[in-house]
Amino acid sequence: MLNGSQAYTLLVGHYADYDQAKSALALLPQAVQQNGAFVRNFYDIEHTGSPQLKQLQ
């Protein structure tokens, strides 16, 4: 939940460092990049105020 609304995040890939992840982001289609795709450390996501992370298979 984010500000009372359902929010969904798609996590893609494992990278050795931030620069590699940013490089991978730059290879995504322009439409994806323009819709707000971003790189974020998984540790930071886990330690935010209200994460509810669920792995989908």
Short mmCIF file of N, CA, C and O in Angstrom, two decimals, residues 10-55:
data_model
loop_
_atom_site.label_atom_id
_atom_site.label_comp_id
_atom_site.label_asym_id
_atom_site.label_seq_id
_atom_site.Cartn_x
_atom_site.Cartn_y
_atom_site.Cartn_z
N LEU A 10 7.89 -4.19 -10.03
CA LEU A 10 8.50 -5.30 -10.74
C LEU A 10 10.00 -5.20 -10.54
O LEU A 10 10.61 -4.19 -10.87
N LEU A 11 10.57 -6.22 -9.94
CA LEU A 11 12.01 -6.26 -9.74
C LEU A 11 12.61 -7.11 -10.85
O LEU A 11 12.17 -8.22 -11.08
N VAL A 12 13.60 -6.58 -11.51
CA VAL A 12 14.20 -7.29 -12.63
C VAL A 12 15.71 -7.33 -12.49
O VAL A 12 16.35 -6.28 -12.39
N GLY A 13 16.27 -8.51 -12.45
CA GLY A 13 17.70 -8.67 -12.53
C GLY A 13 18.47 -8.54 -11.23
O GLY A 13 18.01 -7.96 -10.27
N HIS A 14 19.64 -9.11 -11.26
CA HIS A 14 20.61 -9.01 -10.17
C HIS A 14 21.89 -8.45 -10.79
O HIS A 14 22.38 -9.00 -11.78
N TYR A 15 22.40 -7.41 -10.23
CA TYR A 15 23.58 -6.75 -10.78
C TYR A 15 24.62 -6.59 -9.69
O TYR A 15 24.29 -6.43 -8.52
N ALA A 16 25.86 -6.61 -10.09
CA ALA A 16 26.96 -6.53 -9.12
C ALA A 16 27.04 -5.16 -8.45
O ALA A 16 27.46 -5.06 -7.30
N ASP A 17 26.61 -4.12 -9.17
CA ASP A 17 26.67 -2.78 -8.58
C ASP A 17 25.68 -1.85 -9.26
O ASP A 17 25.01 -2.22 -10.23
N TYR A 18 25.58 -0.67 -8.72
CA TYR A 18 24.62 0.33 -9.20
C TYR A 18 24.87 0.68 -10.67
O TYR A 18 23.92 0.79 -11.45
N ASP A 19 26.12 0.83 -11.05
CA ASP A 19 26.44 1.22 -12.43
C ASP A 19 25.97 0.17 -13.44
O ASP A 19 25.47 0.51 -14.51
N GLN A 20 26.13 -1.10 -13.10
CA GLN A 20 25.66 -2.16 -14.00
C GLN A 20 24.14 -2.13 -14.13
O GLN A 20 23.60 -2.33 -15.21
N ALA A 21 23.47 -1.88 -13.02
CA ALA A 21 22.01 -1.81 -13.05
C ALA A 21 21.55 -0.62 -13.89
O ALA A 21 20.60 -0.72 -14.67
N LYS A 22 22.21 0.52 -13.75
CA LYS A 22 21.87 1.70 -14.54
C LYS A 22 22.11 1.44 -16.03
O LYS A 22 21.31 1.87 -16.87
N SER A 23 23.16 0.73 -16.36
CA SER A 23 23.43 0.39 -17.75
C SER A 23 22.33 -0.50 -18.32
O SER A 23 21.90 -0.33 -19.47
N ALA A 24 21.86 -1.46 -17.52
CA ALA A 24 20.78 -2.33 -17.96
C ALA A 24 19.49 -1.53 -18.15
O ALA A 24 18.74 -1.77 -19.10
N LEU A 25 19.24 -0.60 -17.27
CA LEU A 25 18.06 0.26 -17.39
C LEU A 25 18.10 1.04 -18.70
O LEU A 25 17.08 1.18 -19.38
N ALA A 26 19.26 1.51 -19.08
CA ALA A 26 19.40 2.29 -20.31
C ALA A 26 19.10 1.45 -21.55
O ALA A 26 18.80 2.01 -22.62
N LEU A 27 19.15 0.13 -21.44
CA LEU A 27 18.86 -0.75 -22.57
C LEU A 27 17.38 -1.09 -22.72
O LEU A 27 16.98 -1.65 -23.73
N LEU A 28 16.58 -0.74 -21.71
CA LEU A 28 15.15 -1.00 -21.78
C LEU A 28 14.50 -0.08 -22.82
O LEU A 28 15.03 0.99 -23.13
N PRO A 29 13.36 -0.49 -23.36
CA PRO A 29 12.68 0.38 -24.33
C PRO A 29 12.42 1.77 -23.75
O PRO A 29 12.18 1.92 -22.55
N GLN A 30 12.46 2.76 -24.60
CA GLN A 30 12.28 4.15 -24.18
C GLN A 30 10.96 4.35 -23.43
O GLN A 30 10.90 5.09 -22.46
N ALA A 31 9.91 3.66 -23.86
CA ALA A 31 8.60 3.80 -23.20
C ALA A 31 8.69 3.36 -21.74
O ALA A 31 8.08 3.98 -20.86
N VAL A 32 9.43 2.31 -21.47
CA VAL A 32 9.59 1.83 -20.09
C VAL A 32 10.36 2.87 -19.28
O VAL A 32 9.98 3.20 -18.16
N GLN A 33 11.42 3.39 -19.85
CA GLN A 33 12.22 4.39 -19.15
C GLN A 33 11.39 5.64 -18.85
O GLN A 33 11.48 6.20 -17.75
N GLN A 34 10.59 6.06 -19.80
CA GLN A 34 9.80 7.28 -19.62
C GLN A 34 8.66 7.10 -18.63
O GLN A 34 8.16 8.08 -18.08
N ASN A 35 8.26 5.86 -18.37
CA ASN A 35 7.20 5.61 -17.40
C ASN A 35 7.71 5.54 -15.97
O ASN A 35 6.98 5.19 -15.06
N GLY A 36 8.97 5.87 -15.78
CA GLY A 36 9.48 5.99 -14.43
C GLY A 36 10.31 4.83 -13.92
O GLY A 36 10.47 4.68 -12.71
N ALA A 37 10.81 3.99 -14.81
CA ALA A 37 11.67 2.89 -14.36
C ALA A 37 12.89 3.48 -13.65
O ALA A 37 13.40 4.53 -14.04
N PHE A 38 13.33 2.82 -12.61
CA PHE A 38 14.46 3.33 -11.84
C PHE A 38 15.22 2.20 -11.20
O PHE A 38 14.72 1.08 -11.10
N VAL A 39 16.41 2.48 -10.75
CA VAL A 39 17.26 1.51 -10.05
C VAL A 39 17.19 1.83 -8.57
O VAL A 39 17.31 2.98 -8.16
N ARG A 40 16.99 0.77 -7.78
CA ARG A 40 16.96 0.94 -6.33
C ARG A 40 17.55 -0.30 -5.69
O ARG A 40 17.29 -1.42 -6.11
N ASN A 41 18.30 -0.11 -4.65
CA ASN A 41 18.91 -1.19 -3.89
C ASN A 41 17.83 -1.98 -3.16
O ASN A 41 16.98 -1.41 -2.49
N PHE A 42 17.86 -3.33 -3.28
CA PHE A 42 16.85 -4.17 -2.64
C PHE A 42 16.86 -3.99 -1.12
O PHE A 42 15.82 -4.01 -0.48
N TYR A 43 18.01 -3.79 -0.54
CA TYR A 43 18.10 -3.56 0.90
C TYR A 43 17.26 -2.34 1.29
O TYR A 43 16.53 -2.37 2.28
N ASP A 44 17.35 -1.28 0.50
CA ASP A 44 16.58 -0.07 0.79
C ASP A 44 15.08 -0.32 0.71
O ASP A 44 14.30 0.19 1.50
N ILE A 45 14.67 -1.13 -0.26
CA ILE A 45 13.24 -1.46 -0.40
C ILE A 45 12.76 -2.23 0.83
O ILE A 45 11.71 -1.94 1.39
N GLU A 46 13.54 -3.22 1.24
CA GLU A 46 13.16 -4.04 2.40
C GLU A 46 13.04 -3.21 3.68
O GLU A 46 12.28 -3.55 4.57
N HIS A 47 13.81 -2.14 3.78
CA HIS A 47 13.86 -1.38 5.03
C HIS A 47 13.12 -0.05 4.95
O HIS A 47 13.39 0.85 5.74
N THR A 48 12.16 0.06 4.04
CA THR A 48 11.31 1.25 4.01
C THR A 48 10.25 1.11 5.09
O THR A 48 10.11 0.07 5.71
N GLY A 49 9.48 2.15 5.27
CA GLY A 49 8.49 2.18 6.33
C GLY A 49 7.42 1.11 6.26
O GLY A 49 6.98 0.59 7.28
N SER A 50 6.98 0.74 5.07
CA SER A 50 5.88 -0.22 4.99
C SER A 50 5.97 -1.15 3.79
O SER A 50 5.03 -1.24 3.00
N PRO A 51 7.07 -1.87 3.63
CA PRO A 51 7.12 -2.78 2.50
C PRO A 51 6.32 -4.05 2.77
O PRO A 51 6.29 -4.53 3.91
N GLN A 52 5.63 -4.53 1.78
CA GLN A 52 5.00 -5.84 1.84
C GLN A 52 5.44 -6.57 0.58
O GLN A 52 4.77 -6.51 -0.44
N LEU A 53 6.59 -7.19 0.65
CA LEU A 53 7.18 -7.83 -0.53
C LEU A 53 6.69 -9.26 -0.62
O LEU A 53 6.73 -10.02 0.35
N LYS A 54 6.21 -9.64 -1.80
CA LYS A 54 5.77 -11.01 -2.04
C LYS A 54 6.37 -11.46 -3.35
O LYS A 54 6.30 -10.76 -4.35
N GLN A 55 6.95 -12.65 -3.35
CA GLN A 55 7.54 -13.20 -4.56
C GLN A 55 6.45 -13.93 -5.32
O GLN A 55 5.75 -14.78 -4.77
#
